[in-house]
PDB file of C-alpha atoms in Angstrom:
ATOM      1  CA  UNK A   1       0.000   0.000   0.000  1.00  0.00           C
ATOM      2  CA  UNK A   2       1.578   3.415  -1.124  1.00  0.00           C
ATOM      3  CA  UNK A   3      -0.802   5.544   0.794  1.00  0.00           C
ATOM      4  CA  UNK A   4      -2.503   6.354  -1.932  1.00  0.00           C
ATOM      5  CA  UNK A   5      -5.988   4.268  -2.654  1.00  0.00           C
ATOM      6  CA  UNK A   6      -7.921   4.261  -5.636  1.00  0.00           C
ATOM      7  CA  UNK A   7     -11.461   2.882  -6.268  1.00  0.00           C
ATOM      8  CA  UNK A   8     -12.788   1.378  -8.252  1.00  0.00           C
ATOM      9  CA  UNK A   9      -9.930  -0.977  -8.985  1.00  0.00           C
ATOM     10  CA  UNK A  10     -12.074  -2.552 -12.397  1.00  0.00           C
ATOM     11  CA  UNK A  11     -14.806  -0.652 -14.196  1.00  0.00           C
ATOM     12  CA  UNK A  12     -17.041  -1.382 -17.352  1.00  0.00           C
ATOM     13  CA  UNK A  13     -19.318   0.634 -18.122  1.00  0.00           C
ATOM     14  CA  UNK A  14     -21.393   1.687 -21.526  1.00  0.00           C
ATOM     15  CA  UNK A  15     -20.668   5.024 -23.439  1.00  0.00           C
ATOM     16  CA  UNK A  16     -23.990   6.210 -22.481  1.00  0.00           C
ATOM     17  CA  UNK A  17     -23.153   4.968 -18.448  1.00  0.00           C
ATOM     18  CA  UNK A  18     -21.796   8.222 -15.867  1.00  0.00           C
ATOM     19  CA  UNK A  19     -19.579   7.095 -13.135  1.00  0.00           C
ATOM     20  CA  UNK A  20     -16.804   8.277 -11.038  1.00  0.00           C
ATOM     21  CA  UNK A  21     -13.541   7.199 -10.215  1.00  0.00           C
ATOM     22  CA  UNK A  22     -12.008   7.847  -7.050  1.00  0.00           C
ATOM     23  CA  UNK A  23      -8.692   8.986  -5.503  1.00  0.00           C
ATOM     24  CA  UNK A  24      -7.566   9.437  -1.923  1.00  0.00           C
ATOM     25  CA  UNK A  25      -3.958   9.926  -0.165  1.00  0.00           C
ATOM     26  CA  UNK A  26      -3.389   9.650   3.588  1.00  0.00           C
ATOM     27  CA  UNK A  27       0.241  11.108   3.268  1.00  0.00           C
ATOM     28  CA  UNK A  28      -0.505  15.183   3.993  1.00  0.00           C
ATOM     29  CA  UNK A  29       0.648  15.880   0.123  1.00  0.00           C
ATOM     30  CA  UNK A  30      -0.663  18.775  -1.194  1.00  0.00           C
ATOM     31  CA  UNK A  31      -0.703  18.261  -5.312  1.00  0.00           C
ATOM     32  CA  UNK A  32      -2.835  15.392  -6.499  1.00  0.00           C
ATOM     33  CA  UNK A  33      -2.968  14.359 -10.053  1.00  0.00           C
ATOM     34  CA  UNK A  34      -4.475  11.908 -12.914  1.00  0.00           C
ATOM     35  CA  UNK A  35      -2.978  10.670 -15.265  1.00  0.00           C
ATOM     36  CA  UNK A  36      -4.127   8.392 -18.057  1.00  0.00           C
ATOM     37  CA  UNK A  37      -2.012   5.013 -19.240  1.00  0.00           C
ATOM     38  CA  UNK A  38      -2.762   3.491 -22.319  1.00  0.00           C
ATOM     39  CA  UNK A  39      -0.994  -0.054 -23.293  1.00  0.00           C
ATOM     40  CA  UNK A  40       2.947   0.670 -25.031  1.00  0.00           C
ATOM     41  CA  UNK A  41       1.920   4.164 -24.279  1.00  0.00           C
ATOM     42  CA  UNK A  42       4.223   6.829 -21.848  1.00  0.00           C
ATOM     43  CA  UNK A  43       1.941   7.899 -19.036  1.00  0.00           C
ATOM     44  CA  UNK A  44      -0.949  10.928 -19.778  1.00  0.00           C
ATOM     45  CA  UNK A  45      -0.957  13.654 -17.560  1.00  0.00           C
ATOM     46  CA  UNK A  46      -4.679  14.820 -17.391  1.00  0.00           C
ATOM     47  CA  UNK A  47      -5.089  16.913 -14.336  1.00  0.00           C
ATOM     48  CA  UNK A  48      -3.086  18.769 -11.455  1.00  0.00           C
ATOM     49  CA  UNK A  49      -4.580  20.086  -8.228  1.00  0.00           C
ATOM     50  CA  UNK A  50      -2.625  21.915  -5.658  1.00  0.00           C
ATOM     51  CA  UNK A  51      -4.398  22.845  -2.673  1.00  0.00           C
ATOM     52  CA  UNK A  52      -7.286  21.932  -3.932  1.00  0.00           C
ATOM     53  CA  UNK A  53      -7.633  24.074  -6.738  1.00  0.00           C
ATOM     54  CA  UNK A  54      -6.679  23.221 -10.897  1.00  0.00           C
ATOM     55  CA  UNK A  55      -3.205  24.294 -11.819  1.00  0.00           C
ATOM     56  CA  UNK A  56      -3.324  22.045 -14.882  1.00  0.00           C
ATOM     57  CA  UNK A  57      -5.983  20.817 -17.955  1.00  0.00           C
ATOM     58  CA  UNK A  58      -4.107  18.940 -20.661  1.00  0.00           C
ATOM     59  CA  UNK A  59      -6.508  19.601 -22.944  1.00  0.00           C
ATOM     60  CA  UNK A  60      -8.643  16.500 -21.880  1.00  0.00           C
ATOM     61  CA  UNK A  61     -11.984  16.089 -22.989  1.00  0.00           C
ATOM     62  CA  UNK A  62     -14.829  17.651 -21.201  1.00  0.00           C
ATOM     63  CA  UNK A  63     -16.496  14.202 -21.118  1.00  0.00           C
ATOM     64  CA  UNK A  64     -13.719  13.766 -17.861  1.00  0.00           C
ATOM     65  CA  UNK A  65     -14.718  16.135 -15.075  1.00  0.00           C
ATOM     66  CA  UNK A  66     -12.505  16.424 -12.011  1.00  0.00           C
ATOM     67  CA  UNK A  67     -13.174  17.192  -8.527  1.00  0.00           C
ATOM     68  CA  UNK A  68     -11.052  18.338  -5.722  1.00  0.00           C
ATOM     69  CA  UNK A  69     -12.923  18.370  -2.597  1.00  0.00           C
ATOM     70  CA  UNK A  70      -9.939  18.752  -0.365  1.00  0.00           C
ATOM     71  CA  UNK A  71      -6.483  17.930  -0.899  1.00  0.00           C
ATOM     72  CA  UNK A  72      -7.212  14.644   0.532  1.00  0.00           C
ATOM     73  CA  UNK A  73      -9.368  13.459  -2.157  1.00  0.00           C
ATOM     74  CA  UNK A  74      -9.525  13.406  -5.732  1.00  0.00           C
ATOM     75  CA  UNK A  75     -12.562  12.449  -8.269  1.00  0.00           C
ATOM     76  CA  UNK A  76     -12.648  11.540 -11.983  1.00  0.00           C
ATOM     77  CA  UNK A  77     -16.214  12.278 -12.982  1.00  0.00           C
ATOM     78  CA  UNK A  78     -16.909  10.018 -16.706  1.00  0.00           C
ATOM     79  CA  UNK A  79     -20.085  10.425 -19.117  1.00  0.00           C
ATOM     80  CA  UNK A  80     -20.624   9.527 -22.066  1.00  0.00           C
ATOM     81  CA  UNK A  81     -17.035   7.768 -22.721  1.00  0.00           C
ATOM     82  CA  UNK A  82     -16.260   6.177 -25.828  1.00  0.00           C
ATOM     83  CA  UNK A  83     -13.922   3.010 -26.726  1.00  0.00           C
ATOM     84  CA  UNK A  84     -10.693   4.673 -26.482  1.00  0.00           C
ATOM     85  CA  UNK A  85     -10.977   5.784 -23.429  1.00  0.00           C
ATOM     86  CA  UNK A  86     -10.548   2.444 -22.005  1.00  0.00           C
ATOM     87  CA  UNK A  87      -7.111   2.508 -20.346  1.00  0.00           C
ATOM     88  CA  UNK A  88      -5.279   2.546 -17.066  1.00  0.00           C
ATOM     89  CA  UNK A  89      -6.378   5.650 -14.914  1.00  0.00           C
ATOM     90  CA  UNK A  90      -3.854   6.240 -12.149  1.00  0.00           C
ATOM     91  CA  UNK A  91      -3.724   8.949  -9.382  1.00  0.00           C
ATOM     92  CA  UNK A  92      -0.942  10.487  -7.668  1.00  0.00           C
ATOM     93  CA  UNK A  93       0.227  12.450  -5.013  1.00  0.00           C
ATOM     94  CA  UNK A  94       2.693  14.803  -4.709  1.00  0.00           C
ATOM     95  CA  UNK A  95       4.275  17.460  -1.511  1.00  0.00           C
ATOM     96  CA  UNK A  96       3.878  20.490  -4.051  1.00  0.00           C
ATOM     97  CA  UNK A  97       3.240  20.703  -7.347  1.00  0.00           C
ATOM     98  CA  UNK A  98       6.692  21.301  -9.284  1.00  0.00           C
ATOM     99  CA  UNK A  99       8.054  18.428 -11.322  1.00  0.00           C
ATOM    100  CA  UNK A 100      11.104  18.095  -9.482  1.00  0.00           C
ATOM    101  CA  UNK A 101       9.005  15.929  -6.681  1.00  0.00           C
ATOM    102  CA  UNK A 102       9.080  12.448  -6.316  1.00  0.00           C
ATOM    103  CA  UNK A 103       5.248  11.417  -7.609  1.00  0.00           C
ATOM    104  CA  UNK A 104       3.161   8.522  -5.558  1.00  0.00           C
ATOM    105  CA  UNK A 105       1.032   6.562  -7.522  1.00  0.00           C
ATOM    106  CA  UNK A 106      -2.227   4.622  -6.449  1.00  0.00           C
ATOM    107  CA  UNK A 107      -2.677   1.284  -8.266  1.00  0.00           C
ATOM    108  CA  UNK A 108      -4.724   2.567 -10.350  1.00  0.00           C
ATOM    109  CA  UNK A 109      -8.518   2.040 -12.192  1.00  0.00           C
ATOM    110  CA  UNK A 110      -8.886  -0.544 -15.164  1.00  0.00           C
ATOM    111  CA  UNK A 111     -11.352   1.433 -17.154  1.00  0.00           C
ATOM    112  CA  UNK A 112     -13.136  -0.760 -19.901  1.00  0.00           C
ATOM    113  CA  UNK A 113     -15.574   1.035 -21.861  1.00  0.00           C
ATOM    114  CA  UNK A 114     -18.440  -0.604 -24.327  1.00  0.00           C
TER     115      UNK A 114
ATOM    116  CA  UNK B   1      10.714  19.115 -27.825  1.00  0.00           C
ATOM    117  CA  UNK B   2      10.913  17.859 -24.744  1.00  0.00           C
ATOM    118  CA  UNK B   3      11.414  13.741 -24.856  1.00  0.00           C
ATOM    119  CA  UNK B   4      12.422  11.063 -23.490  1.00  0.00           C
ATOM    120  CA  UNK B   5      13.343   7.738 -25.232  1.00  0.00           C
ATOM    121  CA  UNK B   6      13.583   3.895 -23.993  1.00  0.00           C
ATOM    122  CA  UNK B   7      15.212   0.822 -25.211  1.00  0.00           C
ATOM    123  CA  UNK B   8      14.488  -1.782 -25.927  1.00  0.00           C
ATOM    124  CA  UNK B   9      10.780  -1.756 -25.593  1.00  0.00           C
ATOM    125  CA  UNK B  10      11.084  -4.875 -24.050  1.00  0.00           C
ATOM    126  CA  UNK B  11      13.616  -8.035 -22.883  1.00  0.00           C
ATOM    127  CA  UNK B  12      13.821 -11.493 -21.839  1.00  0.00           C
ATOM    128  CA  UNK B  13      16.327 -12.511 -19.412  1.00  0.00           C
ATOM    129  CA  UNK B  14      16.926 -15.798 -17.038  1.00  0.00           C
ATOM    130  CA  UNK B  15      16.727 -15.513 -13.295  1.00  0.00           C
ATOM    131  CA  UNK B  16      20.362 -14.501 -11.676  1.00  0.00           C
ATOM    132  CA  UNK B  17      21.372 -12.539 -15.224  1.00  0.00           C
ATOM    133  CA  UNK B  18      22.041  -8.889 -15.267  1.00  0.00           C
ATOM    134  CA  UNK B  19      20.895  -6.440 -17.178  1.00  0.00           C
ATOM    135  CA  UNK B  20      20.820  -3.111 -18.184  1.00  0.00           C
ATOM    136  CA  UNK B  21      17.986  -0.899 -19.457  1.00  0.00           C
ATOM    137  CA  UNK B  22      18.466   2.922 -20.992  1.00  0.00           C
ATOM    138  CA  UNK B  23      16.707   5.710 -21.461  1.00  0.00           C
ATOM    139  CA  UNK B  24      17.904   8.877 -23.363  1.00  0.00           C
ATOM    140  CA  UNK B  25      16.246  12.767 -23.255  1.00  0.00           C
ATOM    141  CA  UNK B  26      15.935  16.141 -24.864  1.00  0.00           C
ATOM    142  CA  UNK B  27      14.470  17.650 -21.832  1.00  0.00           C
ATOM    143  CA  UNK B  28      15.860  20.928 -21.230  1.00  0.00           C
ATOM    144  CA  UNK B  29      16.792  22.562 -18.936  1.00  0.00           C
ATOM    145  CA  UNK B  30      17.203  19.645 -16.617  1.00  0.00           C
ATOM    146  CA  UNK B  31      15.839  18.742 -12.940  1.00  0.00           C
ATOM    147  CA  UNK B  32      15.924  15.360 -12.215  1.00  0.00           C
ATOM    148  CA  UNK B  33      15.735  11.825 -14.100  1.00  0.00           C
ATOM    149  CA  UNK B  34      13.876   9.235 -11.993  1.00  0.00           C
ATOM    150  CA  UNK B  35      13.213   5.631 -12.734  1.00  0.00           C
ATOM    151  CA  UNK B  36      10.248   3.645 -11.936  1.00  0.00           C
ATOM    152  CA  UNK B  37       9.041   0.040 -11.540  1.00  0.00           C
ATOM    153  CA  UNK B  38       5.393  -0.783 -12.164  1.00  0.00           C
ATOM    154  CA  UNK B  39       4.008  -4.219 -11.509  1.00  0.00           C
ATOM    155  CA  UNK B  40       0.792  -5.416 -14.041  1.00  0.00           C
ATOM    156  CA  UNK B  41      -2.187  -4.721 -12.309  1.00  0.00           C
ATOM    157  CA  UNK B  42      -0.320  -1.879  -9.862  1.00  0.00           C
ATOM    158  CA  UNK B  43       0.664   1.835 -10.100  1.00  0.00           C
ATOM    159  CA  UNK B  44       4.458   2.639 -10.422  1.00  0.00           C
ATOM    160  CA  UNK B  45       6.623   2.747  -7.878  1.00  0.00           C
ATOM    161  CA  UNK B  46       9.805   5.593  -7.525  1.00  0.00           C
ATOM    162  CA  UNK B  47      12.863   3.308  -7.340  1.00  0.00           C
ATOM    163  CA  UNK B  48      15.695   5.791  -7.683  1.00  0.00           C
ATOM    164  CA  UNK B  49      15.693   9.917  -8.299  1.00  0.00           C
ATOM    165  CA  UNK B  50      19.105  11.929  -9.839  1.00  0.00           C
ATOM    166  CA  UNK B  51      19.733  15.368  -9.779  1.00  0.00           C
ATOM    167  CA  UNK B  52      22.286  16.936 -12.523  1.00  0.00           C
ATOM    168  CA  UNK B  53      25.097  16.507  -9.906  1.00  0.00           C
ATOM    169  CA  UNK B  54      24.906  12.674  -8.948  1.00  0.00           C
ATOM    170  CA  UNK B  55      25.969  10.194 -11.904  1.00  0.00           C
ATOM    171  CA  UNK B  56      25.099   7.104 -10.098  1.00  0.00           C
ATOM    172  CA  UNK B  57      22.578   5.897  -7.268  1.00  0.00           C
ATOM    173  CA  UNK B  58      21.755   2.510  -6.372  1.00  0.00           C
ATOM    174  CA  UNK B  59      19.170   1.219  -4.774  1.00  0.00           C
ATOM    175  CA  UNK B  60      19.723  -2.517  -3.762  1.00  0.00           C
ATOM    176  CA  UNK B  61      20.382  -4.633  -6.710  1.00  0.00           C
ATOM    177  CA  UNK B  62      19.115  -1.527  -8.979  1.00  0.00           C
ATOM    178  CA  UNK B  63      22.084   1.022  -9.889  1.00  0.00           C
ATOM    179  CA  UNK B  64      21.042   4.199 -12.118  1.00  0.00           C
ATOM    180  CA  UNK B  65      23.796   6.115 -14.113  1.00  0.00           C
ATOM    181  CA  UNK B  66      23.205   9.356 -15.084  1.00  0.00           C
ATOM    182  CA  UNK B  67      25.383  11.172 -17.827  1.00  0.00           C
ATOM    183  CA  UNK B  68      24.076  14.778 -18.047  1.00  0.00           C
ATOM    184  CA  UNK B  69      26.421  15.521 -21.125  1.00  0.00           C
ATOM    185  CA  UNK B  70      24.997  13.238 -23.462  1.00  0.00           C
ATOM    186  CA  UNK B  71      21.534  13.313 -21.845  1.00  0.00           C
ATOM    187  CA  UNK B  72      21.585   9.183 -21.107  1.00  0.00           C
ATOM    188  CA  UNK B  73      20.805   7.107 -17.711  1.00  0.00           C
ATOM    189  CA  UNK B  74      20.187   3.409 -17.760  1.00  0.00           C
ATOM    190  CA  UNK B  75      19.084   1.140 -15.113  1.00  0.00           C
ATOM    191  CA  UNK B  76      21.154  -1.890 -14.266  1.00  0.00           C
ATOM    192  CA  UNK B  77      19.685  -5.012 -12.418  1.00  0.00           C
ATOM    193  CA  UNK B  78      22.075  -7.625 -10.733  1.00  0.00           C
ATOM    194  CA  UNK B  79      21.498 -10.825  -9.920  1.00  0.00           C
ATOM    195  CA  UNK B  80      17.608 -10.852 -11.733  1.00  0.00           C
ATOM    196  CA  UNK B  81      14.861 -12.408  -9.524  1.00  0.00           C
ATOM    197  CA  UNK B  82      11.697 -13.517 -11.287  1.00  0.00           C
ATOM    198  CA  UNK B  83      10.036 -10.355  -8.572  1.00  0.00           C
ATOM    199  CA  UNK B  84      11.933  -7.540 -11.127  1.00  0.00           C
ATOM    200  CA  UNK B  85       9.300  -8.929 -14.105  1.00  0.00           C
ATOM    201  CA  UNK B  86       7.513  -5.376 -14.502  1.00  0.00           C
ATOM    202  CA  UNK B  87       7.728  -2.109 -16.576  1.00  0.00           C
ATOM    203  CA  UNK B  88      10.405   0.247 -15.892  1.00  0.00           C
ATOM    204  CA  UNK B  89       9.503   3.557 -16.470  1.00  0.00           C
ATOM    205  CA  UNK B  90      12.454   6.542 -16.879  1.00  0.00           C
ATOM    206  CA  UNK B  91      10.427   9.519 -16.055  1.00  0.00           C
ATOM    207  CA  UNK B  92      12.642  13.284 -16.580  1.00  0.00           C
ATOM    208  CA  UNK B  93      11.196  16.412 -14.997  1.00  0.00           C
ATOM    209  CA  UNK B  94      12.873  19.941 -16.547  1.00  0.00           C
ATOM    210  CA  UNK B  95      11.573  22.705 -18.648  1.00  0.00           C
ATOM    211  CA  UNK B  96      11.288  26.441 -17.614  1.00  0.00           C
ATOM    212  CA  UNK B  97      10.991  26.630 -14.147  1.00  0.00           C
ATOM    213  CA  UNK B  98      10.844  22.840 -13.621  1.00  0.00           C
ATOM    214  CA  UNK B  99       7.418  22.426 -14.046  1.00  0.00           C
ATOM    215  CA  UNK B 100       7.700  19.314 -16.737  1.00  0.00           C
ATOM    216  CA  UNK B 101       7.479  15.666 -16.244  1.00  0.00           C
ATOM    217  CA  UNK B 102       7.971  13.799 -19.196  1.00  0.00           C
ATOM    218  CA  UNK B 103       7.385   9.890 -19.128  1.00  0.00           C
ATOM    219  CA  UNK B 104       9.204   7.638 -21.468  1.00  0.00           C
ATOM    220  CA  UNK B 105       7.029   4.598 -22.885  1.00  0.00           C
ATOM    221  CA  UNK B 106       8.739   1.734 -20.403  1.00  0.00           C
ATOM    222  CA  UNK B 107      10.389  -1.269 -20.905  1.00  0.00           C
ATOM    223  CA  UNK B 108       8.721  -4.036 -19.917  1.00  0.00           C
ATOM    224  CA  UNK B 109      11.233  -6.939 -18.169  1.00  0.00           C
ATOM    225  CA  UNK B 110      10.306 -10.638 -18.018  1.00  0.00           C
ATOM    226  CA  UNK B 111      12.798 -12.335 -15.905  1.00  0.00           C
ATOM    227  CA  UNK B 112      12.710 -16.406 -16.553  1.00  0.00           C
ATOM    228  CA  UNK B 113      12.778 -18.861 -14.650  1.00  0.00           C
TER     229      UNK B 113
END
């Protein structure tokens, strides 16, 4: 266990389905991040939040909506997904924002979508 | 543009070999060069970080080089165990003011029994 827990660890779900993916870290980081990992593919980032608020929106697709409740917990909000979106969704934590720190990654969500 | 380059893409290797894994940039300026290890099925783990200033760092059987001048690291593995089967990830963080991390593709290691 990294400290950092992710659920659901498998989804399906239709392109017409909305659910939500789910991130939280119990090591007092501040940045919190998800990134998207496709197979033979180098890692996606998608979103950064530090202290709770967006410092970063690599041009993603507005059919993934994030949420940053506190800088405890992080949410991946997904409607109307299609096929290649399926992929490896992993969260990570971070004590500030700037590249030069050392990332901790959750295990990640198997996203499958139909 | 900023990149960052592994080979081979993947390798077979029997239990006790060594080997040795590299990744090459263009990431400029530099931070840090880091290398992962990510079981199938789990998130990746940080295994060893360098800064410009440190040209090797081990980390048990794992031993990172770093050559700043010719933008290269590789990852060597001693003594294989069939546990190091996973994707190793060189991830290099740099850009103005830092703020990039730039993920190679992996190599993915299956050690043999």
């Amino acid at each position: 266990e990294t400290g950092v827990t992710q659920t659901p660890r498998h989804l399906v779900m239709g392109m017409t389905n909305k659910k939500s993916l789910k991130c939280e870290q119990h090591l007092g980081h501040n940045a919190m991040y998800w990134y998207k990992q496709s197979a033979k593919k180098p890692l996606e980032l998608m979103f950064v939040y530090n202290f709770k608020e967006q410092t970063e929106n690599n041009s993603v697709p507005s059919r993934f909506s994030p949420e940053c409740p506190n800088s405890s917990h992080l949410f991946l909000h997904l409607h109307t997904l299609q096929p290649e979106d399926s992929a490896l969704y992993l969260c990570a934590s971070s004590q500030g924002a700037a590249g030069a720190n050392v990332l901790t990654f959750g295990a990640g969500s198997r996203l499958t979508v139909l | 543009k900023n990149q960052v380059e592994q080979s081979p893409q993947s390798l077979i290797i029997l239990e006790g070999k060594n080997c040795t894994l590299q990744c090459n940039y263009t990431v400029s300026p530099f931070s840090n060069l880091r290398w992962y290890k990510q079981d199938t099925g789990r998130g990746p783990v940080s295994l060893t970080i360098m800064t410009f200033s440190e040209n090797t760092k081990s980390n048990g059987r794992y031993t990172a080089t770093l050559d700043a001048d010719t933008k290269q690291s590789s990852l060597h593995i001693t003594a294989s165990q069939l546990s190091d089967s996973a994707s190793y990830i060189c991830v290099v963080s740099g850009g103005a003011g830092g703020f990039k991390t730039i993920f190679g593709a992996g190599t993915r290691l299956f050690v043999k029994a």
